[in-house]
Coordinates of C-alpha atoms in Angstrom, one line a residue:
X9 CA -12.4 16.1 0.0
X10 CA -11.3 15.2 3.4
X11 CA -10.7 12.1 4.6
X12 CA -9.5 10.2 7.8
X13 CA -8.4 6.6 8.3
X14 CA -8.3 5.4 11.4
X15 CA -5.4 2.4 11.3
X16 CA -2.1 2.1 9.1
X17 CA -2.1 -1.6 9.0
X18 CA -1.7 -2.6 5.1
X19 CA -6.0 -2.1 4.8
X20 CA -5.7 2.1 6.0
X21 CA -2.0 2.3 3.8
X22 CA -3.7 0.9 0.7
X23 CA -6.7 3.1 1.2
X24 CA -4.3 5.9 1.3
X25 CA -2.3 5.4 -1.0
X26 CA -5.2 4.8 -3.5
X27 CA -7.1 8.1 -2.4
X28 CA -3.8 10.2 -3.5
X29 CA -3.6 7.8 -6.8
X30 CA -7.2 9.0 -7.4
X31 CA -6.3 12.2 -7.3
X32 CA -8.1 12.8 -3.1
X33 CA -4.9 13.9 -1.4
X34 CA -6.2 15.7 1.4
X35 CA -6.1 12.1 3.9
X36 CA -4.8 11.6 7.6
X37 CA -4.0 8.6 8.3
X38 CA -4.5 7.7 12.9
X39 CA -2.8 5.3 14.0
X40 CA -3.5 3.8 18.0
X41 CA 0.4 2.4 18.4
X42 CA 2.8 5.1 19.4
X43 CA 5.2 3.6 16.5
X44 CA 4.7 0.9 13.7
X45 CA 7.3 -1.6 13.5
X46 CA 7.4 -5.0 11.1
X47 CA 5.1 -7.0 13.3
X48 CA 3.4 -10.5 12.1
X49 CA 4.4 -13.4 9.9
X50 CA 3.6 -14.3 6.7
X51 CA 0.7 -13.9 4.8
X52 CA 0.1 -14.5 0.5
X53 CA -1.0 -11.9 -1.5
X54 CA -3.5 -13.1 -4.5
X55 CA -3.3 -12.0 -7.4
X56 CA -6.5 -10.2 -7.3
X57 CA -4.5 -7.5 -4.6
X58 CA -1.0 -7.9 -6.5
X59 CA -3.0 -6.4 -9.7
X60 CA -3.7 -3.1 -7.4
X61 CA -0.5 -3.2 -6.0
X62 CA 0.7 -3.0 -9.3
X63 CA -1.6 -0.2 -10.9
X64 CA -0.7 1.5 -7.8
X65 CA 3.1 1.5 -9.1
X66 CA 4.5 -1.0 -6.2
X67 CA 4.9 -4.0 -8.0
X68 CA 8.9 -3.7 -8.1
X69 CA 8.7 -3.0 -4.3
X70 CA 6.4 -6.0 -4.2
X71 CA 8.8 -8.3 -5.9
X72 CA 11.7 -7.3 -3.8
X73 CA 10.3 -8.7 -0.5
X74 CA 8.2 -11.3 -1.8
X75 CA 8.2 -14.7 -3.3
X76 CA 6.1 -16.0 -5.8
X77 CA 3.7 -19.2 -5.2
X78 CA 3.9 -21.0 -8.1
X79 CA 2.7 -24.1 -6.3
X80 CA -0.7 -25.2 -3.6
X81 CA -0.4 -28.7 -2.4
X82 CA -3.1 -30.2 -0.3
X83 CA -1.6 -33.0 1.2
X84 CA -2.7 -35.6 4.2
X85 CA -0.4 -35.5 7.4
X86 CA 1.4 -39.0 6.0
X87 CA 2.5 -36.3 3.0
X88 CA -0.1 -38.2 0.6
X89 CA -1.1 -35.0 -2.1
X90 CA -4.5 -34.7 -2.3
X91 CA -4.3 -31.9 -5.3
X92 CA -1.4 -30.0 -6.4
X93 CA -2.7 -26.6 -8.6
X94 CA -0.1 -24.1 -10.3
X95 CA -0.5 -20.8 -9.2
X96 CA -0.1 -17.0 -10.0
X97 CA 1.8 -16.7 -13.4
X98 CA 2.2 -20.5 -13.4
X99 CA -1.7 -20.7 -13.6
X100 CA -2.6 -18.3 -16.3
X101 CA -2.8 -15.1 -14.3
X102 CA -1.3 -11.9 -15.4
X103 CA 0.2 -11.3 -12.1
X104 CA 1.7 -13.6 -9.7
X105 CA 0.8 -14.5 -6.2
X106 CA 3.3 -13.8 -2.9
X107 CA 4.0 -14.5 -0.5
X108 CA 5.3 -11.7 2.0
X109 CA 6.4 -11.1 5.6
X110 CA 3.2 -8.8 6.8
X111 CA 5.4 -6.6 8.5
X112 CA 7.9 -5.9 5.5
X113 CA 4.9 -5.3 3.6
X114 CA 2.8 -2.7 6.1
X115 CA 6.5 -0.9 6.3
X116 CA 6.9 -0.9 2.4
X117 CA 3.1 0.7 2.2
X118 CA 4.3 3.1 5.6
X119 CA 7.4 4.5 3.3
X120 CA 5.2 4.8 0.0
X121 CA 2.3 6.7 2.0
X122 CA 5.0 9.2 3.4
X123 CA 6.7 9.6 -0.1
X124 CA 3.7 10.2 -1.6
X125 CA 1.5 12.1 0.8
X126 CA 3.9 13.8 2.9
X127 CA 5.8 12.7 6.8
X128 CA 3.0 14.2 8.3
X129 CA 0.2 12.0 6.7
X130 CA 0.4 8.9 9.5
X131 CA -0.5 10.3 12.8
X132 CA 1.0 7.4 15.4
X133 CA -0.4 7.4 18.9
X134 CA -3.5 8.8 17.9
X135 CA -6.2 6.5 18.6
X136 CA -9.7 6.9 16.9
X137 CA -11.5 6.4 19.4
X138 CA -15.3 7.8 18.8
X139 CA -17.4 8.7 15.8
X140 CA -16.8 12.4 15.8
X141 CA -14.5 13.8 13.3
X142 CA -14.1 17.0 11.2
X143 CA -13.3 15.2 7.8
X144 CA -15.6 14.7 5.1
X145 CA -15.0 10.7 5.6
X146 CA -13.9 8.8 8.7
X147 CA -12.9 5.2 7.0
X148 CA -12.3 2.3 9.9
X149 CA -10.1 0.5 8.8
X150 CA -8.8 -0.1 12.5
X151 CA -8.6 -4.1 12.5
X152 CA -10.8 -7.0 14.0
X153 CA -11.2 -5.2 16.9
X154 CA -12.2 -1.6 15.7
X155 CA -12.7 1.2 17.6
X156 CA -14.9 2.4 14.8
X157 CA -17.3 -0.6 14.1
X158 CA -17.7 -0.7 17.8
X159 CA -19.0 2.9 18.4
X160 CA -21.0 1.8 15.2
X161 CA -22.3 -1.4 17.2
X162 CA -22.3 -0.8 20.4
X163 CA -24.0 -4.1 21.6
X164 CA -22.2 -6.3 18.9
X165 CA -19.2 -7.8 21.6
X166 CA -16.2 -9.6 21.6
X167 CA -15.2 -11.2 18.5
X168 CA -16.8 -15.2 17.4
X169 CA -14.1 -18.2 18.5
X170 CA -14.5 -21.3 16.7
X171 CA -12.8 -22.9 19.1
X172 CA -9.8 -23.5 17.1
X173 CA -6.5 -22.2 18.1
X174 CA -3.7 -21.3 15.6
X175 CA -0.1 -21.1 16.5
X176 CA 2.5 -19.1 13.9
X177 CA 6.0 -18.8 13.3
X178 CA 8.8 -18.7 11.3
X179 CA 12.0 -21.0 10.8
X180 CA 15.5 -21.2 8.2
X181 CA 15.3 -24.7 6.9
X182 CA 16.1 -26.3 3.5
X183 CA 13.9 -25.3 0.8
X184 CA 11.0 -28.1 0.1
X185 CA 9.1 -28.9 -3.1
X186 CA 9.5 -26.7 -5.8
X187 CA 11.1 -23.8 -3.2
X188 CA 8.1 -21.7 -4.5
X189 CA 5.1 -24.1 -3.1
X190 CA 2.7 -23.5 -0.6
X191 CA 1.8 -26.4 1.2
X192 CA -1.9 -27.1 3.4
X193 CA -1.7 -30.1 5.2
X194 CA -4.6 -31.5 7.4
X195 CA -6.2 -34.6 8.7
X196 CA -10.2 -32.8 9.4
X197 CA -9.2 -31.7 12.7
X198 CA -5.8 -30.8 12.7
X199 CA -4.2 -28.5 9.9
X200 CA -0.4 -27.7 8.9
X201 CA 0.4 -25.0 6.5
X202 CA 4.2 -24.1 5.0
X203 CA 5.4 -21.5 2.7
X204 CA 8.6 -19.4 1.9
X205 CA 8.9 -15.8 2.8
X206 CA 12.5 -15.2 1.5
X207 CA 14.6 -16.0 -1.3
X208 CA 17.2 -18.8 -0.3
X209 CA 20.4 -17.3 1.8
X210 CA 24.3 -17.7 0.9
X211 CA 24.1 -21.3 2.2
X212 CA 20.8 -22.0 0.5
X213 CA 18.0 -21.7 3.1
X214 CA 15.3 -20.5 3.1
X215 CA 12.6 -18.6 5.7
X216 CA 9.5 -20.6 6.2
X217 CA 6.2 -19.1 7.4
X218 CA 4.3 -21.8 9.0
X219 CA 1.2 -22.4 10.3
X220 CA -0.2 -25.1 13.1
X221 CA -4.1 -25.8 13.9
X222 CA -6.3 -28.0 16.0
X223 CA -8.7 -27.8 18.5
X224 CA -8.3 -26.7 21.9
X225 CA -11.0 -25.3 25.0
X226 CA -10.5 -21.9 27.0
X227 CA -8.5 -20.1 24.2
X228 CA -9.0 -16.5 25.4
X229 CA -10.7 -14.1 22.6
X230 CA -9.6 -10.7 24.1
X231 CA -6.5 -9.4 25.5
X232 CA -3.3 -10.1 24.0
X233 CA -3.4 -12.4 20.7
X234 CA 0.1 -12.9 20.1
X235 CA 0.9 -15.0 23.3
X236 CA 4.1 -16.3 23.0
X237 CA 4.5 -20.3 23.3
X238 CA 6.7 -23.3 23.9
X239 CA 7.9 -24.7 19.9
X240 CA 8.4 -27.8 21.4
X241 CA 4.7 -28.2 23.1
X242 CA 3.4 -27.4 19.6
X243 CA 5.8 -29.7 17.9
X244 CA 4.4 -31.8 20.2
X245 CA 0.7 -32.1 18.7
X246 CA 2.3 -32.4 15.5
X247 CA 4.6 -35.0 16.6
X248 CA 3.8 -37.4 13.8
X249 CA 3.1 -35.3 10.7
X250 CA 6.6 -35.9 8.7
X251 CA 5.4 -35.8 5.5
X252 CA 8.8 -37.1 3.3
X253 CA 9.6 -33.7 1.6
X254 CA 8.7 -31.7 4.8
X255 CA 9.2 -32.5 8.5
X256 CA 6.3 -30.3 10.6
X257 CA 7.5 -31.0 14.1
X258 CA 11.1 -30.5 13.2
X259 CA 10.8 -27.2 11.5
X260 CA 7.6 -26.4 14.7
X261 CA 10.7 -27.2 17.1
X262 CA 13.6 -25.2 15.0
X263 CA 11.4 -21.7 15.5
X264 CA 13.0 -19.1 17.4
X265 CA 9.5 -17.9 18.7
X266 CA 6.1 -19.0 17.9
X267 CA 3.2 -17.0 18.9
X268 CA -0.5 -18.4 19.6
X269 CA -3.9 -16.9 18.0
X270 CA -7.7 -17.6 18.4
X271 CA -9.2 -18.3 15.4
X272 CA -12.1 -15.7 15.4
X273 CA -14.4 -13.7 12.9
X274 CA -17.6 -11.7 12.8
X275 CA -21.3 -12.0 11.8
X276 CA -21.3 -10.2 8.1
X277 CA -23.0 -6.7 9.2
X278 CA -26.3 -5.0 7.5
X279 CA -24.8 -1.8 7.2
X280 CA -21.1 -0.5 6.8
X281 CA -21.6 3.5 5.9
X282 CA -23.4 5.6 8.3
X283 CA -23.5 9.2 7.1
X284 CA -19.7 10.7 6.9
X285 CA -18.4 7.1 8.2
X286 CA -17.8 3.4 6.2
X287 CA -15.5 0.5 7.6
X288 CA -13.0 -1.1 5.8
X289 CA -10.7 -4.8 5.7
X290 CA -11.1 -6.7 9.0
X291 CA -12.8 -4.0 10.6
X292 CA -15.6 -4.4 8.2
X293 CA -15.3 -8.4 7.2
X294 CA -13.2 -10.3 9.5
X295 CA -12.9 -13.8 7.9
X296 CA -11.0 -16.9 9.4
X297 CA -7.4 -17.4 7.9
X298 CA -8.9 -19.6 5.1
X299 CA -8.3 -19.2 1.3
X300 CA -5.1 -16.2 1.8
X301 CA -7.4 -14.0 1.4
X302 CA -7.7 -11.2 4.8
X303 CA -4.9 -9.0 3.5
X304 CA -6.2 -9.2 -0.5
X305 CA -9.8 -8.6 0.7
X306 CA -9.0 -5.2 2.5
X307 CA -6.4 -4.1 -0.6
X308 CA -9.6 -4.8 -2.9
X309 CA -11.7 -2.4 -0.4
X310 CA -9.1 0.3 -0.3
X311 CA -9.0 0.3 -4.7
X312 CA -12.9 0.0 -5.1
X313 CA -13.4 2.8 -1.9
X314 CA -11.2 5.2 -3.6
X315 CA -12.6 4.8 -7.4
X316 CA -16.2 5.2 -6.2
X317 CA -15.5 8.4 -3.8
X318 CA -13.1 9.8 -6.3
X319 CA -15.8 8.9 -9.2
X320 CA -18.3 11.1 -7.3
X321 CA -20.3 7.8 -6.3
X322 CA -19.6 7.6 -2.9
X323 CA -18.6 4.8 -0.1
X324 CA -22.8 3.6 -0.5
X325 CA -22.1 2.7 -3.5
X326 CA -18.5 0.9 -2.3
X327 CA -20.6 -0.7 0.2
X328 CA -23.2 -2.3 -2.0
X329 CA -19.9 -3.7 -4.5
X330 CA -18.2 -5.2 -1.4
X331 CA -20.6 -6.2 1.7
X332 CA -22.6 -8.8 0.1
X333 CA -19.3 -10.2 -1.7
X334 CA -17.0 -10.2 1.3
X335 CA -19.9 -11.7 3.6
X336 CA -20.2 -14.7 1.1
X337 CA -16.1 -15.1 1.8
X338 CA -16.9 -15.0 5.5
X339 CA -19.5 -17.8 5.5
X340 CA -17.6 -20.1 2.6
X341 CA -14.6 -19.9 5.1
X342 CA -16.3 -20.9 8.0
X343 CA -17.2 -23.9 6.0
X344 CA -13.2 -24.0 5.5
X345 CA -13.3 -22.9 1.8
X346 CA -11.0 -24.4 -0.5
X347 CA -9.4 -26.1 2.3
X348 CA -12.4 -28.3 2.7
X349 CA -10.4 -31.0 0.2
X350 CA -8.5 -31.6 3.5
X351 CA -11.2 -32.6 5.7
X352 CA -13.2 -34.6 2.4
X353 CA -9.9 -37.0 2.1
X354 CA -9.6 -37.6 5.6
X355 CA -13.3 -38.6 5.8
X356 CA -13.0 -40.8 3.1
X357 CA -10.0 -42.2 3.6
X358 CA -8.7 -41.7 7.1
X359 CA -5.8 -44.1 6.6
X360 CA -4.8 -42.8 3.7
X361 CA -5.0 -43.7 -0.2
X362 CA -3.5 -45.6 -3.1
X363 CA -5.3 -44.0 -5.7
X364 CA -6.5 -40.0 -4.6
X365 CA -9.0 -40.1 -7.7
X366 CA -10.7 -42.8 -6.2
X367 CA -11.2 -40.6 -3.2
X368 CA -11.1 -37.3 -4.7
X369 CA -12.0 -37.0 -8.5
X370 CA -9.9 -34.2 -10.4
X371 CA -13.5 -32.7 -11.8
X372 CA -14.9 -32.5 -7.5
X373 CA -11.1 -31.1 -6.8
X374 CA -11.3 -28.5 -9.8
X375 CA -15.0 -27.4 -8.8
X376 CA -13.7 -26.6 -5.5
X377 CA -11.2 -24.9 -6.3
X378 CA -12.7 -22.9 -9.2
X379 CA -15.7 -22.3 -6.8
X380 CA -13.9 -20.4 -4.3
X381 CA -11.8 -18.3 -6.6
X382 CA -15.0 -17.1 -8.3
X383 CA -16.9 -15.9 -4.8
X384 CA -13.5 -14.6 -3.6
X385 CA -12.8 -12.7 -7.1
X386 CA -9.6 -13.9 -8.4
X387 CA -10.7 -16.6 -11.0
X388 CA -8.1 -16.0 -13.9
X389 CA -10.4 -15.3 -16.6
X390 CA -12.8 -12.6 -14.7
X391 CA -9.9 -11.1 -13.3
X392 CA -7.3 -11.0 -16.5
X393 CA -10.4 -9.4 -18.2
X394 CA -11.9 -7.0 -15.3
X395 CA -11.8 -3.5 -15.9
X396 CA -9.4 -1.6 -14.0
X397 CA -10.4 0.6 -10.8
X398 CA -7.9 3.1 -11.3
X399 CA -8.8 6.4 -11.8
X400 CA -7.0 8.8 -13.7
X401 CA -7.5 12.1 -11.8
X402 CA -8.2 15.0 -13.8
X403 CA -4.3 17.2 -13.0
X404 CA -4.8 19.4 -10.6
X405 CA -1.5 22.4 -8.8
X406 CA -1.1 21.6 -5.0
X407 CA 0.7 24.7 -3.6
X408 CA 4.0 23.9 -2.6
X409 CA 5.8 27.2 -1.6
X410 CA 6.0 31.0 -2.5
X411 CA 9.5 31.9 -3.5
X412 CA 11.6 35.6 -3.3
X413 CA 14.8 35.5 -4.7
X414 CA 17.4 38.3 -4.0
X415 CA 19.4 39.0 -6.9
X416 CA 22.1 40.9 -7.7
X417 CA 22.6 44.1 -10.6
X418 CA 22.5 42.5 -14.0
X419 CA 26.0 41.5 -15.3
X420 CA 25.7 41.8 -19.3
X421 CA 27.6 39.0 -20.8
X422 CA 27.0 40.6 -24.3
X423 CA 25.0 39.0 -27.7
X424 CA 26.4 35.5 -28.6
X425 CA 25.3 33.4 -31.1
X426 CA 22.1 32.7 -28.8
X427 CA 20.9 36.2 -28.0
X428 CA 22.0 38.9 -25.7
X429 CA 23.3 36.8 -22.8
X430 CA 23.2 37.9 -19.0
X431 CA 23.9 36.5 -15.9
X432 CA 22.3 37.7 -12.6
X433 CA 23.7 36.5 -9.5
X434 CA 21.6 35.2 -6.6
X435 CA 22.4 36.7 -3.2
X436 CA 19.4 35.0 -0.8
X437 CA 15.8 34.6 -0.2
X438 CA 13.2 32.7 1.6
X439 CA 10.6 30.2 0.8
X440 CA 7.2 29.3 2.7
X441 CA 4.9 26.7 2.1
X442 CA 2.7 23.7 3.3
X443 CA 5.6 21.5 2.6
X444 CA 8.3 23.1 2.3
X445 CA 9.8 26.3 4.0
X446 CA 13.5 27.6 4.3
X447 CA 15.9 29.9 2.9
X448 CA 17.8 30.5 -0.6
X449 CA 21.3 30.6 -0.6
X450 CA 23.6 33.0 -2.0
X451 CA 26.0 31.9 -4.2
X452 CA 23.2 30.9 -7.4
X453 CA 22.7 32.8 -10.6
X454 CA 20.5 33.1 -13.5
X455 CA 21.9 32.4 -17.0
X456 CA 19.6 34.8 -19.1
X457 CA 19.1 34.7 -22.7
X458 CA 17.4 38.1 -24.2
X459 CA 15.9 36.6 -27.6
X460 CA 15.6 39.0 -30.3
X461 CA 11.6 39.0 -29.8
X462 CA 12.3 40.3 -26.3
X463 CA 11.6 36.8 -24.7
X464 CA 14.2 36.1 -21.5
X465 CA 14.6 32.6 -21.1
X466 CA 15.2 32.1 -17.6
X467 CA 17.7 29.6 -16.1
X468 CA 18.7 29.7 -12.7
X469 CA 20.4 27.3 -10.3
X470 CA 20.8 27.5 -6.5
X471 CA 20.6 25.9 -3.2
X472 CA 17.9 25.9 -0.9
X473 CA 18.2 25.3 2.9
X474 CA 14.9 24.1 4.3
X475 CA 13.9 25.0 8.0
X476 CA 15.0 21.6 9.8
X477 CA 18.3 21.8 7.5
X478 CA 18.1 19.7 4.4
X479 CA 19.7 20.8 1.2
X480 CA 18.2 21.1 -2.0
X481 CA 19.1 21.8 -5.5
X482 CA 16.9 23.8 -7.2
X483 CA 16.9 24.7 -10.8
X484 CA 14.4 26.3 -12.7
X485 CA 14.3 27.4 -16.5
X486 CA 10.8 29.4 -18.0
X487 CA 10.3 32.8 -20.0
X488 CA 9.4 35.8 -19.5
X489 CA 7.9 38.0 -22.6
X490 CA 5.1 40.8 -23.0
X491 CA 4.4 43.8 -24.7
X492 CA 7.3 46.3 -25.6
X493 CA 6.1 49.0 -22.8
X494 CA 5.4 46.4 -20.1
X495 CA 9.0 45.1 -20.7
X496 CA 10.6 48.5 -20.9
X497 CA 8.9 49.2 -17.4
X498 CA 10.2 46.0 -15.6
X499 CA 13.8 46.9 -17.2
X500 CA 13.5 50.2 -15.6
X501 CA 12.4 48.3 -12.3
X502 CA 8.8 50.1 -12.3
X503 CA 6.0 47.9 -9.9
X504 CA 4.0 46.0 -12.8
X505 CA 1.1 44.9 -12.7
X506 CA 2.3 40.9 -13.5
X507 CA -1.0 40.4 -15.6
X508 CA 0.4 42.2 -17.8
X509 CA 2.9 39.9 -18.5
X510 CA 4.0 36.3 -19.4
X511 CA 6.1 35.1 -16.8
X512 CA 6.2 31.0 -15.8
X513 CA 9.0 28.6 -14.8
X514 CA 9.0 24.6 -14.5
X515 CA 11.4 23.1 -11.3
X516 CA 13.4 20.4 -10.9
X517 CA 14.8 19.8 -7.5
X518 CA 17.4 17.4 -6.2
X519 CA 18.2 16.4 -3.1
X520 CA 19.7 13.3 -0.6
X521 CA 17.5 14.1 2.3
X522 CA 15.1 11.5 2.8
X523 CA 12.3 13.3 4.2
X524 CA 12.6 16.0 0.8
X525 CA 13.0 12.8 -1.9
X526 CA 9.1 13.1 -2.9
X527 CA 10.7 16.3 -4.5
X528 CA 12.8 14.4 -7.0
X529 CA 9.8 12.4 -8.3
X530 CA 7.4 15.6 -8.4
X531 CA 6.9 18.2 -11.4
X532 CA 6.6 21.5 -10.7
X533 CA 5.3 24.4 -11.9
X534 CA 5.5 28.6 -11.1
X535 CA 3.6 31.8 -12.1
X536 CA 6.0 34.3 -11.4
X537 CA 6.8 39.0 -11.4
X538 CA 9.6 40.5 -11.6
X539 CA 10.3 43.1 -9.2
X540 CA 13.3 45.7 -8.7
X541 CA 15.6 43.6 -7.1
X542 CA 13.7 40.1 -6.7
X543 CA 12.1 38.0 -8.2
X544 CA 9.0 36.4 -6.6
X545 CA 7.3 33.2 -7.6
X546 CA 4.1 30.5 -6.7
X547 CA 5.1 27.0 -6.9
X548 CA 2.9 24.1 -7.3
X549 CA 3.1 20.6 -7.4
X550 CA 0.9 18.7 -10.5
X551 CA -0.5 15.9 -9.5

């Protein structure tokens, strides 16, 4: 199966990368930019999406560049809490929630999907820009402003403003709470939102993503959405929001840039698959900033895309597990989700409170709450307790190169304790593959060990030099046995037939170029004859 994405934001590198976990390999990823760099802020990862991250064997990465919420706090803009909930590990979950710098993450994906599926895999500065495609699967996962759902629906236009405007950015300041909280702050208008994206520096700061909402008229809904402005203009609106263990308009102020964003979505579509094409992530569902939950959504689309093509269902029946569930997200977040605890406390007590369980009872607060992790999928109970999507692909041999090895006249060591030793020196060669094409080096040998049965245990070890000039250390070890006559012809160096014989090797390479370290991690295999002066051999990769 082939399959195209069209955008390598973390939606299209998830969707990759679970395609080649499933054992679909054959994927291109397009990409519009010319190069991806570590754009964005911060966003939180769920633990819904950390479980994926995890199956998909990134959760060390993960934990290297993120920081787990152990924390929420709701609080009113005089720092009153309205609810304080543990989170990730802290709330019963068997994985934790982060919280990440977007573009570390997308880059951390980036070097995984070219590990995994090759350099060539992400195709940069080439946009997707119609329906037609050659693959068995064109998968939009292009962003709010797809290419793909737009050829899909023509007549849909620009994206839906609610005429709120959001302004991000990021600040060092002294850790606050717990140095592991998230905090929302909002009076029903007007909405501040805090958490750490680094682990504290040598003088004990910390990196704070923030957040800062309200209303505003004009806010443009095409063209460029990361419009740089003025910190202190939106300190400004925020002037009076010091809430005690967290000053909003000093740390607005203290930001070396602070970019400005509509808040926008889409209507929920009727369809996503059409024939050989789906959408996926925003392109599919794009849901206001509420709940953390854009980024998770689209890594839950990528896992459940990837078990039901690779499970022989196909993207309909993706489609009917995600549309309906991701276009109840969009409408609970347009009725501010969770977050709606902000806007109940201010109506009901605008000035503030003595006693929040007057205003807000813990059983109203823990419905709420409880409420919106159900629809969204990432209740602890249903999700400890969900089956996994992974698939466990049946192995398959990807072709990695043909081999001819050179060799020198056998040098006969004599019988040692082990058989009748041999060494056969190694004098060049070539290589030519998919993946990997160069030349053998001379200089190698094979340590050969005739058993008494007639088996040769093969062990060679030699350099290779690939065709753009990275080195690699190749050894291989296997046997070679057959029939008494079949042997006595290939010592003679007669052409045989190499059915006839038993001849199969397992690799191990080695190298420090970075473009060749997928090698390390891979086992190979090779089906291998024996001719006069060479040896030839098929190499393949399992998967």
């Amino acid at each position: 199966m082939r399959i195209i994405i069209a955008g390598a934001g973390i939606g299209g590198l998830t969707t990759a990368l679970s395609l080649h976990a499933a054992g679909i390999t054959e994927v291109t990823v397009d990409e519009s930019v010319g190069e991806l760099r570590p754009l964005g802020v911060g966003i939180n990862l769920l633990p819904h999406a950390v479980r994926e991250l995890t199956e998909l064997g990134l959760a060390d990465r993960i934990a290297r560049i993120g920081v787990p919420i152990e924390e929420l706090v709701y609080a009113n803009p005089l720092g009153q809490v309205i609810s304080a909930e543990e989170r990730g590990r802290a709330a019963g979950y068997r994985w934790p929630q982060y919280a990440v710098h977007r573009g570390e993450l997308q880059m951390l994906l980036l070097e995984a999907v070219r590990e995994r599926l090759g350099p060539d895999t992400i195709r940069c500065g080439r946009p997707v820009t119609s329906l037609d495609h050659d693959a068995d699967l064109l998968i939009g996962a292009d962003g709010i402003r797809s290419t793909v759902r737009a050829a899909l629906y023509p007549d849909e236009g620009a994206p839906i403003w609610n005429g709120l405007t959001l302004w991000r950015g990021t600040t060092l300041t002294e850790p606050f709470l717990t140095g592991r909280s998230m905090v929302m702050s909002g009076d029903g208008t007007r909405k501040f939102v805090a958490y750490p994206i680094a682990e504290p520096d040598a003088d004990g700061r910390v990196l704070v993503n923030w957040i800062a909402e309200r209303p505003t008229e004009g806010a443009a809904v095409t063209g460029d959405w990361n419009r740089p402005a003025d910190p202190e203009a939106v300190a400004a609106e925020f002037a009076d929001w010091k809430l005690g263990w967290l000053d909003a308009p000093t740390l607005i102020a203290a930001a070396e840039s602070v970019f400005e964003y509509p808040m926008v979505d889409r209507d929920p579509l009727p369809r996503w698959t059409h024939d050989r094409v789906t959408l996926l992530g925003d392109a599919a569902h794009p849901m206001y900033p509420v709940g953390s939950n854009g980024a998770s959504q689209a890594i839950i689309d990528a896992r459940v895309l990837a078990n039901a093509l690779a499970t022989g269902r196909g993207p309909e029946h993706y489609e009917q597990h995600r549309r309906e569930a991701t276009a109840a997200i969009v409408h609970a977040n347009r009725g501010l989700g969770p977050e709606m605890v902000l806007s109940l406390a201010a109506e009901r007590a605008p000035h503030g409170f003595d006693d929040i369980d007057a205003v807000l009872p813990p059983e109203e607060l823990a419905e709420i709450s409880l409420r919106y992790k159900r629809l969204a999928g990432f209740d602890p109970s249903s999700l400890n307790e969900r089956p996994s999507w992974t698939v466990r692909p049946t192995p398959a041999l990807e072709r990695l190169a043909t081999f001819r090895v050179t060799l020198d006249p056998i040098l006969p060591i004599g019988r040692t304790p082990w058989g009748e030793r041999r060494v056969i020196g190694i004098t060049g060669g070539s290589f030519d593959g998919p993946r990997l094409s160069g030349t053998v080096l001379a200089g190698g040998a094979d340590w050969q060990i005739v058993h008494d049965d007639g088996t040769a245990t093969v062990d060679t070890r030699y350099t290779l030099r690939t065709n753009d000039g990275a080195l690699i250390y190749l050894q291989t070890r296997g046997h070679r046995h057959g029939p008494d006559e079949v042997m006595r012809r290939l010592a003679r160096g007669e052409d045989v037939d190499p059915d006839t014989y038993y001849f199969r090797l397992v690799l191990t390479f080695e190298t420090a170029h970075p473009d060749y370290a997928w090698l390390g991690r891979t086992v190979a295999v090779a089906t291998g004859r024996r001719e006069a002066s060479a040896v030839v051999y098929d190499a393949y990769a399992l998967s």
